[in-house]
CSV table of C-alpha atoms and ligand atoms in Angstrom, one decimal:
chain,number,residue,atom,x,y,z
A,1,UNK,CA,-0.1,0.1,0.0
A,2,UNK,CA,1.7,3.1,-1.2
A,3,UNK,CA,0.3,4.6,2.2
A,4,UNK,CA,3.0,6.7,4.5
A,5,UNK,CA,0.7,6.2,7.8
A,6,UNK,CA,3.8,8.5,10.0
A,7,UNK,CA,3.7,11.0,7.5
A,8,UNK,CA,-0.8,10.3,7.1
A,9,UNK,CA,-0.4,10.8,11.1
A,10,UNK,CA,2.2,13.8,11.0
A,11,UNK,CA,-0.7,16.1,8.9
A,12,UNK,CA,-2.9,15.9,11.6
A,13,UNK,CA,-1.7,17.5,14.4
A,14,UNK,CA,-4.5,16.6,17.5
A,15,UNK,CA,-3.3,13.3,17.1
A,16,UNK,CA,0.4,13.5,19.5
A,17,UNK,CA,-2.6,15.2,22.2
A,18,UNK,CA,-2.0,13.1,25.1
A,19,UNK,CA,-5.3,11.4,27.7
A,20,UNK,CA,-5.0,11.4,30.6
A,21,UNK,CA,-1.2,10.8,30.6
A,22,UNK,CA,-2.2,8.4,28.0
A,23,UNK,CA,-2.0,8.4,24.0
A,24,UNK,CA,-5.3,9.6,22.2
A,25,UNK,CA,-6.1,6.4,20.0
A,26,UNK,CA,-9.2,8.6,18.2
A,27,UNK,CA,-11.6,5.7,17.1
A,28,UNK,CA,-14.9,8.0,17.1
A,29,UNK,CA,-14.2,8.7,13.4
A,30,UNK,CA,-18.3,8.4,12.5
A,31,UNK,CA,-19.2,10.7,14.5
A,32,UNK,CA,-17.0,13.2,13.4
A,33,UNK,CA,-13.0,13.3,11.7
A,34,UNK,CA,-10.0,15.3,12.9
A,35,UNK,CA,-8.5,17.9,10.4
A,36,UNK,CA,-5.1,17.7,8.4
A,37,UNK,CA,-3.1,21.6,9.0
A,38,UNK,CA,-3.8,22.4,5.4
A,39,UNK,CA,-7.4,22.7,6.9
A,40,UNK,CA,-6.2,24.7,9.9
A,41,UNK,CA,-4.3,27.0,8.0
A,42,UNK,CA,-7.1,27.2,5.1
A,43,UNK,CA,-8.8,28.3,8.0
A,44,UNK,CA,-7.0,30.7,9.4
A,45,UNK,CA,-6.0,32.4,5.7
A,46,UNK,CA,-9.7,33.1,4.7
A,47,UNK,CA,-9.8,34.5,8.3
A,48,UNK,CA,-6.0,36.9,8.2
A,49,UNK,CA,-5.8,37.4,4.1
A,50,UNK,CA,-9.6,37.9,2.7
A,51,UNK,CA,-12.3,37.7,4.7
A,52,UNK,CA,-15.1,38.9,3.1
A,53,UNK,CA,-18.3,38.3,2.1
A,54,UNK,CA,-19.4,36.7,-0.5
A,55,UNK,CA,-21.6,37.5,-3.9
A,56,UNK,CA,-22.3,41.6,-3.4
A,57,UNK,CA,-19.2,42.5,-3.9
A,58,UNK,CA,-17.5,45.0,-5.5
A,59,UNK,CA,-14.1,45.3,-3.3
A,60,UNK,CA,-11.4,42.8,-4.1
A,61,UNK,CA,-11.0,40.4,-0.4
A,62,UNK,CA,-15.0,40.5,-2.2
A,63,UNK,CA,-14.0,38.9,-4.8
A,64,UNK,CA,-12.0,36.3,-3.7
A,65,UNK,CA,-13.7,35.2,-0.7
A,66,UNK,CA,-16.3,34.4,-4.0
A,67,UNK,CA,-14.5,33.6,-6.3
A,68,UNK,CA,-12.6,30.6,-3.8
A,69,UNK,CA,-15.7,29.6,-2.2
A,70,UNK,CA,-17.3,29.2,-6.7
A,71,UNK,CA,-13.6,27.1,-7.1
A,72,UNK,CA,-14.9,25.0,-4.2
A,73,UNK,CA,-18.5,24.6,-5.1
A,74,UNK,CA,-16.3,22.5,-8.7
A,75,UNK,CA,-13.9,20.9,-6.2
A,76,UNK,CA,-17.7,19.2,-4.5
A,77,UNK,CA,-19.1,18.4,-7.7
A,78,UNK,CA,-15.8,17.3,-9.5
A,79,UNK,CA,-15.6,14.8,-6.2
A,80,UNK,CA,-19.2,13.9,-7.0
A,81,UNK,CA,-18.8,13.8,-10.5
A,82,UNK,CA,-21.9,15.6,-10.4
A,83,UNK,CA,-22.9,17.0,-14.0
A,84,UNK,CA,-23.4,20.5,-13.0
A,85,UNK,CA,-21.9,22.5,-10.7
A,86,UNK,CA,-25.5,24.4,-9.9
A,87,UNK,CA,-26.6,21.3,-8.9
A,88,UNK,CA,-23.8,21.8,-5.8
A,89,UNK,CA,-25.6,23.7,-2.8
A,90,UNK,CA,-23.9,24.1,0.5
A,91,UNK,CA,-26.0,23.5,3.4
A,92,UNK,CA,-24.6,23.4,7.6
A,93,UNK,CA,-24.3,19.9,7.2
A,94,UNK,CA,-26.3,16.6,5.9
A,95,UNK,CA,-29.3,16.5,8.5
A,96,UNK,CA,-30.1,20.0,7.1
A,97,UNK,CA,-29.7,19.2,3.7
A,98,UNK,CA,-31.9,16.9,4.5
A,99,UNK,CA,-35.1,18.6,5.7
A,100,UNK,CA,-33.9,20.8,2.9
A,101,UNK,CA,-35.2,17.9,0.2
A,102,UNK,CA,-37.5,16.9,2.5
A,103,UNK,CA,-39.4,20.0,2.8
A,104,UNK,CA,-39.0,21.2,-0.1
A,105,UNK,CA,-40.0,17.8,-2.6
A,106,UNK,CA,-42.8,17.4,-0.2
A,107,UNK,CA,-44.0,20.9,-0.9
A,108,UNK,CA,-43.6,20.2,-4.2
A,109,UNK,CA,-44.3,16.6,-5.0
A,110,UNK,CA,-46.6,14.9,-1.9
A,111,UNK,CA,-49.7,15.1,-1.0
A,112,UNK,CA,-52.3,13.0,1.4
A,113,UNK,CA,-51.9,9.7,0.8
A,114,UNK,CA,-48.8,9.6,-0.6
A,115,UNK,CA,-45.8,7.4,0.8
A,116,UNK,CA,-42.2,7.9,1.6
A,117,UNK,CA,-40.1,5.1,2.3
A,118,UNK,CA,-37.6,4.8,4.7
A,119,UNK,CA,-35.6,2.3,5.6
A,120,UNK,CA,-35.0,0.6,9.7
A,121,UNK,CA,-31.5,2.2,9.9
A,122,UNK,CA,-31.4,5.7,9.4
A,123,UNK,CA,-29.5,7.9,11.9
A,124,UNK,CA,-32.5,10.1,12.5
A,125,UNK,CA,-31.0,12.5,11.1
A,126,UNK,CA,-32.9,10.5,7.8
A,127,UNK,CA,-36.0,9.6,9.2
A,128,UNK,CA,-37.1,12.7,11.5
A,129,UNK,CA,-38.0,14.9,8.0
A,130,UNK,CA,-39.5,12.8,6.2
A,131,UNK,CA,-41.9,12.5,10.0
A,132,UNK,CA,-42.2,15.4,10.4
A,133,UNK,CA,-43.2,15.9,6.0
A,134,UNK,CA,-45.3,13.5,6.1
A,135,UNK,CA,-47.2,14.6,9.1
A,136,UNK,CA,-47.5,17.7,7.1
A,137,UNK,CA,-49.3,17.3,4.0
A,138,UNK,CA,-51.0,13.9,5.4
A,139,UNK,CA,-48.5,11.5,4.3
A,140,UNK,CA,-47.0,7.5,5.7
A,141,UNK,CA,-44.0,6.5,6.0
A,142,UNK,CA,-43.2,2.9,5.2
A,143,UNK,CA,-40.5,1.1,6.8
A,144,UNK,CA,-37.6,-0.5,5.0
A,145,UNK,CA,-36.6,-3.3,7.4
A,146,UNK,CA,-33.2,-4.7,7.3
A,147,UNK,CA,-32.1,-8.3,8.6
A,148,UNK,CA,-30.5,-9.4,11.8
A,149,UNK,CA,-27.2,-9.9,9.9
A,150,UNK,CA,-27.9,-5.4,9.3
A,151,UNK,CA,-28.4,-6.0,5.4
A,152,UNK,CA,-30.9,-4.4,3.2
A,153,UNK,CA,-32.8,-6.4,1.0
A,154,UNK,CA,-34.6,-5.6,-2.6
A,155,UNK,CA,-36.8,-8.2,-2.8
A,156,UNK,CA,-38.6,-6.2,0.1
A,157,UNK,CA,-38.4,-2.6,-1.3
A,158,UNK,CA,-40.1,-4.5,-3.9
A,159,UNK,CA,-42.9,-4.7,-2.8
A,160,UNK,CA,-43.1,-1.7,-0.4
A,161,UNK,CA,-42.7,0.2,-3.6
A,162,UNK,CA,-46.1,1.2,-5.0
A,163,UNK,CA,-48.1,3.7,-7.1
A,164,UNK,CA,-48.4,6.0,-3.9
A,165,UNK,CA,-44.9,6.0,-3.7
A,166,UNK,CA,-42.9,9.3,-3.5
A,167,UNK,CA,-39.7,9.2,-2.6
A,168,UNK,CA,-37.4,6.4,-1.1
A,169,UNK,CA,-34.8,7.6,1.7
A,170,UNK,CA,-31.7,5.4,2.7
A,171,UNK,CA,-28.7,5.4,3.6
A,172,UNK,CA,-25.5,4.7,1.9
A,173,UNK,CA,-23.2,3.2,4.9
A,174,UNK,CA,-25.0,3.4,8.1
A,175,UNK,CA,-23.3,5.0,11.2
A,176,UNK,CA,-25.2,2.6,13.1
A,177,UNK,CA,-23.8,-1.1,11.6
A,178,UNK,CA,-21.3,-0.1,8.7
A,179,UNK,CA,-23.4,-2.0,6.5
A,180,UNK,CA,-22.8,-0.1,3.5
A,181,UNK,CA,-25.7,-0.4,1.1
A,182,UNK,CA,-26.7,-1.5,-2.6
A,183,UNK,CA,-27.3,1.7,-3.1
A,184,UNK,CA,-27.3,2.0,-7.6
A,185,UNK,CA,-29.6,-1.4,-6.8
A,186,UNK,CA,-32.1,-0.1,-5.3
A,187,UNK,CA,-31.6,3.2,-7.4
A,188,UNK,CA,-32.8,1.3,-10.0
A,189,UNK,CA,-35.2,-1.0,-8.6
A,190,UNK,CA,-36.8,3.1,-7.6
A,191,UNK,CA,-36.7,4.5,-11.0
A,192,UNK,CA,-38.1,1.4,-13.0
A,193,UNK,CA,-41.1,2.4,-10.8
A,194,UNK,CA,-39.7,6.8,-11.5
A,195,UNK,CA,-39.4,7.2,-8.0
A,196,UNK,CA,-37.2,9.0,-6.9
A,197,UNK,CA,-34.4,8.1,-4.8
A,198,UNK,CA,-33.0,9.8,-1.7
A,199,UNK,CA,-29.1,8.7,-0.5
A,200,UNK,CA,-27.9,9.3,2.5
A,201,UNK,CA,-24.4,9.5,2.6
A,202,UNK,CA,-22.4,10.8,5.9
A,203,UNK,CA,-20.7,7.7,6.7
A,204,UNK,CA,-20.1,7.2,2.4
A,205,UNK,CA,-18.1,9.8,0.7
A,206,UNK,CA,-15.3,9.5,3.9
A,207,UNK,CA,-14.8,5.9,2.8
A,208,UNK,CA,-16.0,4.6,-0.6
A,209,UNK,CA,-15.4,6.3,-4.4
A,210,UNK,CA,-19.1,7.7,-5.0
A,211,UNK,CA,-20.3,9.0,-8.6
A,212,UNK,CA,-23.7,10.1,-9.0
A,213,UNK,CA,-23.7,10.2,-12.6
A,214,UNK,CA,-23.3,6.1,-11.4
A,215,UNK,CA,-25.5,6.3,-9.2
A,216,UNK,CA,-28.6,8.3,-10.7
A,217,UNK,CA,-29.8,9.2,-7.3
A,218,UNK,CA,-31.2,12.4,-7.5
A,219,UNK,CA,-29.9,14.0,-4.2
A,220,UNK,CA,-27.3,13.1,-2.7
A,221,UNK,CA,-25.9,14.6,1.0
A,222,UNK,CA,-23.3,14.4,3.2
A,223,UNK,CA,-21.6,16.8,5.7
A,224,UNK,CA,-17.5,18.4,5.3
A,225,UNK,CA,-17.3,17.6,9.0
A,226,UNK,CA,-17.0,13.3,9.3
A,227,UNK,CA,-14.4,13.9,5.8
A,228,UNK,CA,-12.2,16.3,7.8
A,229,UNK,CA,-13.2,19.9,7.0
A,230,UNK,CA,-14.7,21.7,9.2
A,231,UNK,CA,-17.7,21.7,11.3
A,232,UNK,CA,-21.7,23.5,10.2
A,233,UNK,CA,-21.0,23.1,5.9
A,234,UNK,CA,-22.8,20.2,3.7
A,235,UNK,CA,-23.6,19.7,0.6
A,236,UNK,CA,-26.6,18.5,-0.5
A,237,UNK,CA,-26.4,17.5,-4.7
A,238,UNK,CA,-29.6,17.6,-6.1
A,239,UNK,CA,-30.6,16.7,-10.0
A,240,UNK,CA,-31.6,20.3,-11.8
A,241,UNK,CA,-34.2,18.2,-13.0
A,242,UNK,CA,-36.0,18.3,-9.3
A,243,UNK,CA,-34.3,21.0,-7.8
A,244,UNK,CA,-36.6,24.0,-10.4
A,245,UNK,CA,-39.5,22.3,-9.8
A,246,UNK,CA,-38.9,22.6,-6.3
A,247,UNK,CA,-39.9,25.7,-3.3
A,248,UNK,CA,-37.0,27.8,-1.8
A,249,UNK,CA,-36.3,26.1,1.4
A,250,UNK,CA,-36.3,29.3,3.4
A,251,UNK,CA,-35.5,33.1,2.5
A,252,UNK,CA,-33.4,35.6,3.4
A,253,UNK,CA,-30.7,37.0,1.0
A,254,UNK,CA,-28.8,36.4,-1.5
A,255,UNK,CA,-31.7,32.7,-3.0
A,256,UNK,CA,-33.8,36.1,-4.4
A,257,UNK,CA,-33.9,37.1,-7.8
A,258,UNK,CA,-36.4,41.1,-7.0
A,259,UNK,CA,-38.4,41.3,-3.9
A,260,UNK,CA,-41.0,43.9,-3.6
A,261,UNK,CA,-43.5,44.0,-1.2
A,262,UNK,CA,-46.3,42.7,-3.7
A,263,UNK,CA,-44.0,39.4,-5.3
A,264,UNK,CA,-40.6,38.4,-5.0
A,265,UNK,CA,-38.6,36.3,-7.8
A,266,UNK,CA,-36.1,33.9,-6.6
A,267,UNK,CA,-32.8,33.5,-8.2
A,268,UNK,CA,-30.9,30.6,-10.2
A,269,UNK,CA,-29.8,27.4,-9.3
A,270,UNK,CA,-27.7,26.7,-6.6
A,271,UNK,CA,-28.5,30.4,-5.4
A,272,UNK,CA,-32.4,29.5,-4.8
A,273,UNK,CA,-31.8,26.9,-2.0
A,274,UNK,CA,-28.3,29.2,-0.2
A,275,UNK,CA,-30.4,32.5,1.9
A,276,UNK,CA,-28.4,34.5,4.3
A,277,UNK,CA,-24.9,34.3,4.1
A,278,UNK,CA,-23.8,31.5,3.4
A,279,UNK,CA,-21.1,29.6,5.2
A,280,UNK,CA,-18.3,30.2,3.0
A,281,UNK,CA,-14.7,29.8,5.1
A,282,UNK,CA,-15.7,26.5,6.2
A,283,UNK,CA,-17.1,26.3,2.8
A,284,UNK,CA,-13.6,26.9,1.6
A,285,UNK,CA,-11.7,24.8,3.9
A,286,UNK,CA,-14.0,21.7,2.9
A,287,UNK,CA,-12.8,22.1,-0.6
A,288,UNK,CA,-9.0,21.2,0.8
A,289,UNK,CA,-10.2,18.5,3.0
A,290,UNK,CA,-11.3,17.4,0.0
A,291,UNK,CA,-8.2,17.8,-1.5
A,292,UNK,CA,-6.3,15.7,1.3
A,293,UNK,CA,-8.5,12.9,0.3
A,294,UNK,CA,-8.1,13.3,-3.5
A,295,UNK,CA,-4.0,13.3,-2.8
A,296,UNK,CA,-4.4,9.8,-1.5
A,297,UNK,CA,-7.0,8.6,-3.1
A,298,UNK,CA,-10.3,7.5,-1.8
A,299,UNK,CA,-9.3,4.1,-3.6
A,300,UNK,CA,-6.0,4.0,-1.5
A,301,UNK,CA,-8.4,5.1,1.5
A,302,UNK,CA,-11.0,2.4,1.1
A,303,UNK,CA,-8.2,-0.6,0.8
A,304,UNK,CA,-6.1,0.7,3.9
A,305,UNK,CA,-10.0,1.0,6.1
A,306,UNK,CA,-10.5,-2.0,4.7
A,307,UNK,CA,-8.2,-4.1,6.2
A,308,UNK,CA,-8.0,-2.2,9.6
A,309,UNK,CA,-11.7,-3.7,9.9
A,310,UNK,CA,-10.4,-6.9,9.2
A,311,UNK,CA,-7.5,-6.9,11.6
A,312,UNK,CA,-9.8,-4.9,14.1
A,313,UNK,CA,-13.2,-7.6,13.4
A,314,UNK,CA,-11.1,-10.8,13.3
A,315,UNK,CA,-8.9,-10.2,16.8
A,316,UNK,CA,-12.1,-8.7,18.9
A,317,UNK,CA,-13.7,-11.6,18.5
A,318,UNK,CA,-12.2,-13.6,20.2
A,319,UNK,CA,-12.9,-11.6,23.0
A,320,UNK,CA,-14.7,-13.3,25.6
A,321,UNK,CA,-18.7,-12.4,25.4
A,322,UNK,CA,-17.7,-9.6,22.5
A,323,UNK,CA,-20.6,-9.2,20.1
A,324,UNK,CA,-20.2,-7.9,17.1
A,325,UNK,CA,-24.0,-6.0,15.8
A,326,UNK,CA,-24.1,-5.3,12.4
A,327,UNK,CA,-22.7,-8.1,10.0
A,328,UNK,CA,-23.4,-7.3,7.1
A,329,UNK,CA,-20.7,-9.0,3.9
A,330,UNK,CA,-19.9,-5.3,2.7
A,331,UNK,CA,-18.8,-3.3,5.0
A,332,UNK,CA,-17.5,0.2,5.8
A,333,UNK,CA,-14.2,0.9,8.9
A,334,UNK,CA,-17.4,0.7,11.4
A,335,UNK,CA,-17.4,-2.5,14.5
A,336,UNK,CA,-20.6,-2.0,16.7
A,337,UNK,CA,-20.8,-4.1,20.0
A,338,UNK,CA,-21.3,-5.6,22.9
A,339,UNK,CA,-19.5,-7.2,25.4
A,340,UNK,CA,-21.8,-9.7,27.4
A,341,UNK,CA,-23.4,-8.6,30.7
A,342,UNK,CA,-21.5,-5.6,30.3
A,343,UNK,CA,-24.1,-2.2,29.5
A,344,UNK,CA,-21.7,-0.1,26.8
A,345,UNK,CA,-21.7,3.0,28.6
A,346,UNK,CA,-19.4,1.7,31.4
A,347,UNK,CA,-17.2,0.4,28.6
A,348,UNK,CA,-17.5,3.1,26.5
A,349,UNK,CA,-15.6,5.1,30.6
A,350,UNK,CA,-12.9,3.4,30.8
A,351,UNK,CA,-11.7,3.2,27.4
A,352,UNK,CA,-12.1,6.3,27.8
A,353,UNK,CA,-10.0,6.1,30.7
A,354,UNK,CA,-6.9,4.7,29.0
A,355,UNK,CA,-7.4,7.8,26.0
A,356,UNK,CA,-9.2,5.2,23.5
A,357,UNK,CA,-12.3,7.6,22.3
A,358,UNK,CA,-14.5,5.2,21.1
A,359,UNK,CA,-18.2,6.3,21.5
A,360,UNK,CA,-21.7,4.7,23.0
A,361,UNK,CA,-25.5,4.5,23.3
A,362,UNK,CA,-28.2,4.1,19.9
A,363,UNK,CA,-25.8,6.3,17.2
A,364,UNK,CA,-28.9,8.1,16.5
A,365,UNK,CA,-30.6,5.1,15.5
A,366,UNK,CA,-32.7,4.5,18.2
A,367,UNK,CA,-34.7,1.8,16.0
A,368,UNK,CA,-32.1,-0.4,15.2
A,369,UNK,CA,-31.3,-0.4,18.2
A,370,UNK,CA,-35.3,-1.4,19.0
A,371,UNK,CA,-34.3,-4.6,15.9
A,372,UNK,CA,-31.8,-5.7,18.5
A,373,UNK,CA,-33.5,-5.4,21.9
A,374,UNK,CA,-30.1,-3.6,23.4
A,375,UNK,CA,-29.7,-0.1,25.0
A,376,UNK,CA,-27.0,1.1,22.5
A,377,UNK,CA,-23.6,-0.3,20.4
A,378,UNK,CA,-20.0,0.5,21.4
A,379,UNK,CA,-18.9,2.0,18.4
A,380,UNK,CA,-15.0,2.1,17.4
A,381,UNK,CA,-15.3,3.8,13.6
A,382,UNK,CA,-11.9,3.5,11.5
A,383,UNK,CA,-10.7,6.6,10.1
A,384,UNK,CA,-7.0,6.3,7.4
A,385,UNK,CA,-5.0,7.7,9.8
A,386,UNK,CA,-5.8,4.9,12.5
A,387,UNK,CA,-3.4,1.7,12.6
A,388,UNK,CA,-3.6,-1.8,13.6
A,389,UNK,CA,-1.7,-0.8,16.9
A,390,UNK,CA,-4.0,1.9,18.0
A,391,UNK,CA,-7.0,-1.5,17.0
A,392,UNK,CA,-4.5,-2.8,19.2
A,393,UNK,CA,-4.6,-1.0,22.7
A,394,UNK,CA,-7.8,-1.1,22.0
A,395,UNK,CA,-8.1,-5.1,21.7
A,396,UNK,CA,-6.0,-4.9,25.3
A,397,UNK,CA,-8.5,-2.8,26.7
A,398,UNK,CA,-11.2,-3.8,25.9
A,399,UNK,CA,-9.7,-7.6,27.7
A,400,UNK,CA,-8.5,-5.7,30.8
A,401,UNK,CA,-12.5,-4.5,31.2
A,402,UNK,CA,-13.6,-8.1,31.0
A,403,UNK,CA,-11.2,-8.7,33.9
A,404,UNK,CA,-12.1,-5.5,36.2
A,405,UNK,CA,-16.1,-6.9,35.4
A,406,UNK,CA,-15.3,-10.8,36.1
B,501,PMP,N1,-27.0,10.5,8.7
B,501,PMP,C1,-26.1,9.4,9.1
B,501,PMP,C2,-25.9,8.6,8.8
B,501,PMP,C3,-24.9,9.9,9.2
B,501,PMP,O1,-24.5,8.6,10.4
B,501,PMP,C4,-24.5,11.7,10.1
B,501,PMP,C5,-24.0,11.7,11.6
B,501,PMP,N2,-24.0,11.3,12.7
B,501,PMP,C6,-26.2,12.3,9.9
B,501,PMP,C7,-26.9,11.8,8.8
B,501,PMP,C8,-25.9,14.0,10.1
B,501,PMP,O2,-24.9,13.9,9.6
B,501,PMP,P1,-24.7,15.8,10.9
B,501,PMP,O3,-25.4,15.3,12.0
B,501,PMP,O4,-23.1,16.2,10.7
B,501,PMP,O5,-26.1,16.7,10.2
């Protein structure tokens, strides 16, 4: 693997931190990722060299910030292989992106008696916005259940789709089970019935190559902070044909073409959906994060993380009483597990004292926990800067936890 892990780790200043005098072992990457120096530098550069509100200015700094923002949009367009840069809309994150689509699409296309299909493994961010919209529009939410292994079955979806189905929302990668869903096949099935699909890519873009044209998805959303970029910035890709028909999500500056007290006309894409001063600083820094990922190569990242996953799963399964929740054949580098008789919170708290950061709880997927009848899981999620040695630390930590509670 042409992957210089020492150099990579050096790019992320936070990885040198110690927690309770122990070297940080950061295995909570599905919650948020750490930032390379180039991203931190970019934030500083914008604020110290050309911070000015974009799109409206005639002065140098405003023009520079505007150009950088629009260049960022193009970088993200290329990253997703979106046909047009105006199909890339900036939001606060994946959550806001899904709310935007649910509300706006719902207002235009969903009517009383219609149906929306959402899978059982969705993050609350890809469930609650659809519930809210369904209630508002008098529509019904239909659950696409997953199997005990944590997989979504395509024949089940085929049966769920009816002539009342208006949209399907499904995650590309599950944040609590690690499952990589067959989104291309899902979209093919949906499109045969003329149903559009929103893909929640919050856990996917940082792990695998995404090509929205090959997938032919109608909407794709993700968050910057999970792909080594800043918090407070996210992306919605939407097909022009849909976005042009959808009403604005929020009103305000920038999203208008002309305003009078009698009538307002709206700006063209993507600005129609970007009301108010956009988060241009984090947008510019997000593009820097994407460039960093591109330089490493998403295929290289996927291969390395897959090695970590296999190593981690094999090692953890040797721990007495450890059960992995989520055993799909195709998984991203996420391991959710429980230790027999122990509450995930206790496991996480003890690991923390060893400098090991994992997440515990429901991971904002309560229906997943209800499916398995468990209060939650411990989740270790790996990024390309993690190492097998860190997994060894997790393993040793868990053995100590088991010993402690014997
Ligand atoms: N979807 C999935 C699958 C996620 O894992 C997350 C974040 N945990 C979200 C959506 C929401 O992302 P954000 O909180 O950044 O908006």
